[in-house]
Amino acid sequence: MRTSESLARPAGWKACATADILRYGGKAKVRLMDLGGISGRLMAMTWLVQTMTGTQLGAVEIAEPELRTRSRPSQSDPAHDWLCAWCLHRVAHEADRFSFEGESEFSFKNPQGLRFHIVTFSRTLGCRQNGVPTLEHTWFPGHAWSYCVCDRCRTHLGWYYAGASEFAGLIRDRIVRAATVRN
């Protein structure tokens, strides 16, 4: 996994105070979560799945970064789908993982010091772009970013990047593998 310290920061890097604000019917909502590690994520995911499906769960597994597979996953196999952790909408597929300079998982800090672990994909399935692309504070030199939100619930899932190549970086804590959600 590559960290922000291993990539050169672009000229003009400076601190700024931005928040990820999602709009629902004209009303702004800011979602802040501190889930405190695996046990916190497990409790949150269990609550989420039970709330969304009305099903009692015996166990929910939180997907950790996968080991690289020898063969490329089939696009038709839903077990290889990535879902929005909030509403379980299909947002990406494992076969669409994108390698930037030999890596597909990264860890970066934003100007406010928040760390994001992201997984890169060549395309997304259930997401939409939000905002005007900008090079300010980009984690990928020469690539302008804009927000990537879930089509269904509008949760901020990551960023779209446009430059020499186009790809999406989805925040690892905001997506789950379909195979790990059992009911």
mmCIF file of C-alpha atoms in Angstrom:
data_model
loop_
_atom_site.group_PDB
_atom_site.id
_atom_site.type_symbol
_atom_site.label_atom_id
_atom_site.label_comp_id
_atom_site.label_asym_id
_atom_site.label_seq_id
_atom_site.Cartn_x
_atom_site.Cartn_y
_atom_site.Cartn_z
ATOM 1 C CA MET A 1 0.000 0.000 0.000
ATOM 2 C CA ARG A 2 1.354 3.413 -0.905
ATOM 3 C CA THR A 3 0.987 6.383 1.456
ATOM 4 C CA SER A 4 0.726 10.100 0.781
ATOM 5 C CA GLU A 5 4.251 10.535 2.086
ATOM 6 C CA SER A 6 5.587 8.463 -0.854
ATOM 7 C CA LEU A 7 4.015 10.721 -3.511
ATOM 8 C CA ALA A 8 5.279 14.250 -4.099
ATOM 9 C CA ARG A 9 2.852 16.937 -2.993
ATOM 10 C CA PRO A 10 1.829 19.315 -5.767
ATOM 11 C CA ALA A 11 2.892 22.955 -5.790
ATOM 12 C CA GLY A 12 0.490 25.162 -3.870
ATOM 13 C CA TRP A 13 -0.255 22.512 -1.211
ATOM 14 C CA LYS A 14 -1.880 24.304 1.708
ATOM 15 C CA ALA A 15 -4.296 23.592 4.505
ATOM 16 C CA CYS A 16 -7.962 24.279 3.915
ATOM 17 C CA ALA A 17 -11.141 23.668 5.881
ATOM 18 C CA THR A 18 -13.519 21.807 3.601
ATOM 19 C CA ALA A 19 -16.206 19.335 4.635
ATOM 20 C CA ASP A 20 -17.869 16.636 2.606
ATOM 21 C CA ILE A 21 -21.417 17.927 2.391
ATOM 22 C CA LEU A 22 -24.101 15.892 0.710
ATOM 23 C CA ARG A 23 -27.361 17.490 -0.374
ATOM 24 C CA TYR A 24 -30.724 15.784 0.057
ATOM 25 C CA GLY A 25 -33.639 17.746 -1.333
ATOM 26 C CA GLY A 26 -31.956 21.098 -0.745
ATOM 27 C CA LYS A 27 -31.030 20.380 2.887
ATOM 28 C CA ALA A 28 -27.332 19.979 3.670
ATOM 29 C CA LYS A 29 -26.312 17.036 5.847
ATOM 30 C CA VAL A 30 -22.834 16.268 7.108
ATOM 31 C CA ARG A 31 -22.260 12.677 8.192
ATOM 32 C CA LEU A 32 -19.479 12.187 10.748
ATOM 33 C CA MET A 33 -18.593 8.717 12.015
ATOM 34 C CA ASP A 34 -15.906 7.452 14.354
ATOM 35 C CA LEU A 35 -16.274 3.713 14.390
ATOM 36 C CA GLY A 36 -13.124 2.939 16.363
ATOM 37 C CA GLY A 37 -11.503 0.040 14.542
ATOM 38 C CA ILE A 38 -12.804 -3.389 13.568
ATOM 39 C CA SER A 39 -15.195 -3.874 16.495
ATOM 40 C CA GLY A 40 -16.772 -0.475 15.848
ATOM 41 C CA ARG A 41 -17.051 -1.175 12.125
ATOM 42 C CA LEU A 42 -18.524 -4.607 12.825
ATOM 43 C CA MET A 43 -21.171 -3.149 15.141
ATOM 44 C CA ALA A 44 -21.988 -0.396 12.645
ATOM 45 C CA MET A 45 -22.212 -2.842 9.737
ATOM 46 C CA THR A 46 -24.401 -5.240 11.708
ATOM 47 C CA TRP A 47 -26.731 -2.383 12.633
ATOM 48 C CA LEU A 48 -26.762 -1.127 9.039
ATOM 49 C CA VAL A 49 -27.617 -4.492 7.477
ATOM 50 C CA GLN A 50 -30.258 -5.235 10.114
ATOM 51 C CA THR A 51 -31.811 -1.801 9.645
ATOM 52 C CA MET A 52 -31.781 -1.927 5.836
ATOM 53 C CA THR A 53 -33.017 -5.502 5.485
ATOM 54 C CA GLY A 54 -35.054 -6.015 8.655
ATOM 55 C CA THR A 55 -33.083 -9.238 9.174
ATOM 56 C CA GLN A 56 -31.374 -10.415 12.363
ATOM 57 C CA LEU A 57 -27.807 -11.370 11.622
ATOM 58 C CA GLY A 58 -25.755 -14.002 13.352
ATOM 59 C CA ALA A 59 -22.517 -12.523 12.053
ATOM 60 C CA VAL A 60 -21.330 -9.949 9.584
ATOM 61 C CA GLU A 61 -17.808 -10.016 8.242
ATOM 62 C CA ILE A 62 -15.990 -6.792 7.451
ATOM 63 C CA ALA A 63 -13.935 -7.182 4.308
ATOM 64 C CA GLU A 64 -10.272 -6.446 4.767
ATOM 65 C CA PRO A 65 -8.022 -5.777 1.779
ATOM 66 C CA GLU A 66 -8.129 -8.858 -0.401
ATOM 67 C CA LEU A 67 -5.146 -10.918 -1.426
ATOM 68 C CA ARG A 68 -4.487 -10.585 -5.132
ATOM 69 C CA THR A 69 -6.225 -13.387 -7.021
ATOM 70 C CA ARG A 70 -4.520 -15.348 -9.765
ATOM 71 C CA SER A 71 -7.395 -15.035 -12.204
ATOM 72 C CA ARG A 72 -9.519 -12.029 -13.035
ATOM 73 C CA PRO A 73 -12.982 -12.228 -11.380
ATOM 74 C CA SER A 74 -15.954 -12.709 -13.685
ATOM 75 C CA GLN A 75 -18.065 -9.568 -14.239
ATOM 76 C CA SER A 76 -21.199 -11.703 -13.864
ATOM 77 C CA ASP A 77 -20.270 -13.015 -10.393
ATOM 78 C CA PRO A 78 -22.007 -10.774 -7.821
ATOM 79 C CA ALA A 79 -19.760 -12.110 -5.040
ATOM 80 C CA HIS A 80 -17.011 -9.905 -6.496
ATOM 81 C CA ASP A 81 -19.129 -6.743 -6.346
ATOM 82 C CA TRP A 82 -18.273 -3.836 -4.072
ATOM 83 C CA LEU A 83 -21.264 -2.186 -2.363
ATOM 84 C CA CYS A 84 -21.899 1.153 -0.694
ATOM 85 C CA ALA A 85 -21.540 0.409 3.030
ATOM 86 C CA TRP A 86 -24.443 2.737 3.810
ATOM 87 C CA CYS A 87 -27.196 1.476 1.473
ATOM 88 C CA LEU A 88 -25.639 -1.719 -0.052
ATOM 89 C CA HIS A 89 -26.005 -0.392 -3.617
ATOM 90 C CA ARG A 90 -23.620 -2.001 -6.145
ATOM 91 C CA VAL A 91 -20.865 0.563 -6.865
ATOM 92 C CA ALA A 92 -17.898 -1.340 -8.353
ATOM 93 C CA HIS A 93 -16.609 -4.752 -9.392
ATOM 94 C CA GLU A 94 -13.342 -6.421 -8.435
ATOM 95 C CA ALA A 95 -12.462 -7.025 -12.112
ATOM 96 C CA ASP A 96 -12.320 -3.236 -12.573
ATOM 97 C CA ARG A 97 -9.507 -2.676 -10.052
ATOM 98 C CA PHE A 98 -7.096 -0.077 -11.465
ATOM 99 C CA SER A 99 -3.348 -0.047 -10.961
ATOM 100 C CA PHE A 100 -1.697 3.381 -10.641
ATOM 101 C CA GLU A 101 2.102 3.071 -10.715
ATOM 102 C CA GLY A 102 1.772 -0.619 -9.819
ATOM 103 C CA GLU A 103 -0.615 -0.204 -6.866
ATOM 104 C CA SER A 104 -4.406 -0.317 -6.472
ATOM 105 C CA GLU A 105 -4.625 0.548 -2.763
ATOM 106 C CA PHE A 106 -3.341 3.765 -1.226
ATOM 107 C CA SER A 107 -3.361 5.613 2.073
ATOM 108 C CA PHE A 108 -3.387 9.425 2.086
ATOM 109 C CA LYS A 109 -3.905 12.292 4.509
ATOM 110 C CA ASN A 110 -5.951 15.306 3.483
ATOM 111 C CA PRO A 111 -4.922 18.870 4.452
ATOM 112 C CA GLN A 112 -6.925 18.553 7.696
ATOM 113 C CA GLY A 113 -4.918 15.468 8.677
ATOM 114 C CA LEU A 114 -7.695 12.899 8.080
ATOM 115 C CA ARG A 115 -6.334 9.639 6.674
ATOM 116 C CA PHE A 116 -8.170 7.867 3.856
ATOM 117 C CA HIS A 117 -7.447 4.344 2.642
ATOM 118 C CA ILE A 118 -8.654 4.098 -0.952
ATOM 119 C CA VAL A 119 -9.031 1.375 -3.569
ATOM 120 C CA THR A 120 -8.756 2.423 -7.223
ATOM 121 C CA PHE A 121 -11.118 1.246 -9.978
ATOM 122 C CA SER A 122 -11.049 1.899 -13.733
ATOM 123 C CA ARG A 123 -14.826 2.416 -13.633
ATOM 124 C CA THR A 124 -17.687 2.524 -11.179
ATOM 125 C CA LEU A 125 -21.168 1.075 -11.605
ATOM 126 C CA GLY A 126 -23.520 2.831 -9.207
ATOM 127 C CA CYS A 127 -21.812 6.164 -8.601
ATOM 128 C CA ARG A 128 -21.972 9.666 -9.994
ATOM 129 C CA GLN A 129 -19.596 12.581 -10.221
ATOM 130 C CA ASN A 130 -20.266 15.617 -8.043
ATOM 131 C CA GLY A 131 -18.448 18.933 -8.334
ATOM 132 C CA VAL A 132 -15.996 20.520 -10.738
ATOM 133 C CA PRO A 133 -12.649 18.702 -11.137
ATOM 134 C CA THR A 134 -9.693 20.466 -9.498
ATOM 135 C CA LEU A 135 -5.956 19.875 -9.187
ATOM 136 C CA GLU A 136 -5.874 21.493 -5.724
ATOM 137 C CA HIS A 137 -4.556 19.038 -3.101
ATOM 138 C CA THR A 138 -4.621 16.111 -5.553
ATOM 139 C CA TRP A 139 -3.088 12.867 -4.344
ATOM 140 C CA PHE A 140 -2.267 11.766 -7.889
ATOM 141 C CA PRO A 141 0.029 14.296 -9.639
ATOM 142 C CA GLY A 142 -1.459 15.577 -12.902
ATOM 143 C CA HIS A 143 -4.919 14.173 -12.106
ATOM 144 C CA ALA A 144 -7.803 16.517 -11.264
ATOM 145 C CA TRP A 145 -10.313 15.170 -8.750
ATOM 146 C CA SER A 146 -14.042 15.554 -8.174
ATOM 147 C CA TYR A 147 -16.322 13.850 -5.647
ATOM 148 C CA CYS A 148 -17.744 10.373 -6.253
ATOM 149 C CA VAL A 149 -21.100 9.724 -4.557
ATOM 150 C CA CYS A 150 -23.415 6.713 -4.406
ATOM 151 C CA ASP A 151 -26.250 6.901 -6.962
ATOM 152 C CA ARG A 152 -28.774 5.624 -4.433
ATOM 153 C CA CYS A 153 -28.053 7.350 -1.094
ATOM 154 C CA ARG A 154 -25.644 10.114 -2.210
ATOM 155 C CA THR A 155 -23.013 9.125 0.391
ATOM 156 C CA HIS A 156 -19.549 10.437 -0.446
ATOM 157 C CA LEU A 157 -17.667 7.266 -1.454
ATOM 158 C CA GLY A 158 -14.450 8.749 -2.814
ATOM 159 C CA TRP A 159 -13.158 10.700 -5.775
ATOM 160 C CA TYR A 160 -12.989 10.537 -9.552
ATOM 161 C CA TYR A 161 -9.604 11.382 -11.077
ATOM 162 C CA ALA A 162 -9.025 12.692 -14.611
ATOM 163 C CA GLY A 163 -5.629 13.164 -16.235
ATOM 164 C CA ALA A 164 -3.373 10.905 -18.280
ATOM 165 C CA SER A 165 -5.696 8.127 -17.086
ATOM 166 C CA GLU A 166 -9.204 8.237 -15.630
ATOM 167 C CA PHE A 167 -10.157 6.232 -12.560
ATOM 168 C CA ALA A 168 -12.009 6.348 -9.251
ATOM 169 C CA GLY A 169 -10.561 6.077 -5.763
ATOM 170 C CA LEU A 170 -13.180 4.675 -3.372
ATOM 171 C CA ILE A 171 -12.745 5.010 0.390
ATOM 172 C CA ARG A 172 -12.190 1.543 1.836
ATOM 173 C CA ASP A 173 -14.287 2.173 4.959
ATOM 174 C CA ARG A 174 -17.270 3.265 2.838
ATOM 175 C CA ILE A 175 -17.473 0.178 0.609
ATOM 176 C CA VAL A 176 -17.930 -3.520 1.435
ATOM 177 C CA ARG A 177 -17.572 -6.726 -0.554
ATOM 178 C CA ALA A 178 -20.921 -8.293 -1.458
ATOM 179 C CA ALA A 179 -19.591 -11.698 -0.409
ATOM 180 C CA THR A 180 -19.133 -10.439 3.171
ATOM 181 C CA VAL A 181 -22.725 -9.277 3.661
ATOM 182 C CA ARG A 182 -24.735 -12.321 4.736
ATOM 183 C CA ASN A 183 -28.311 -12.488 5.916
#
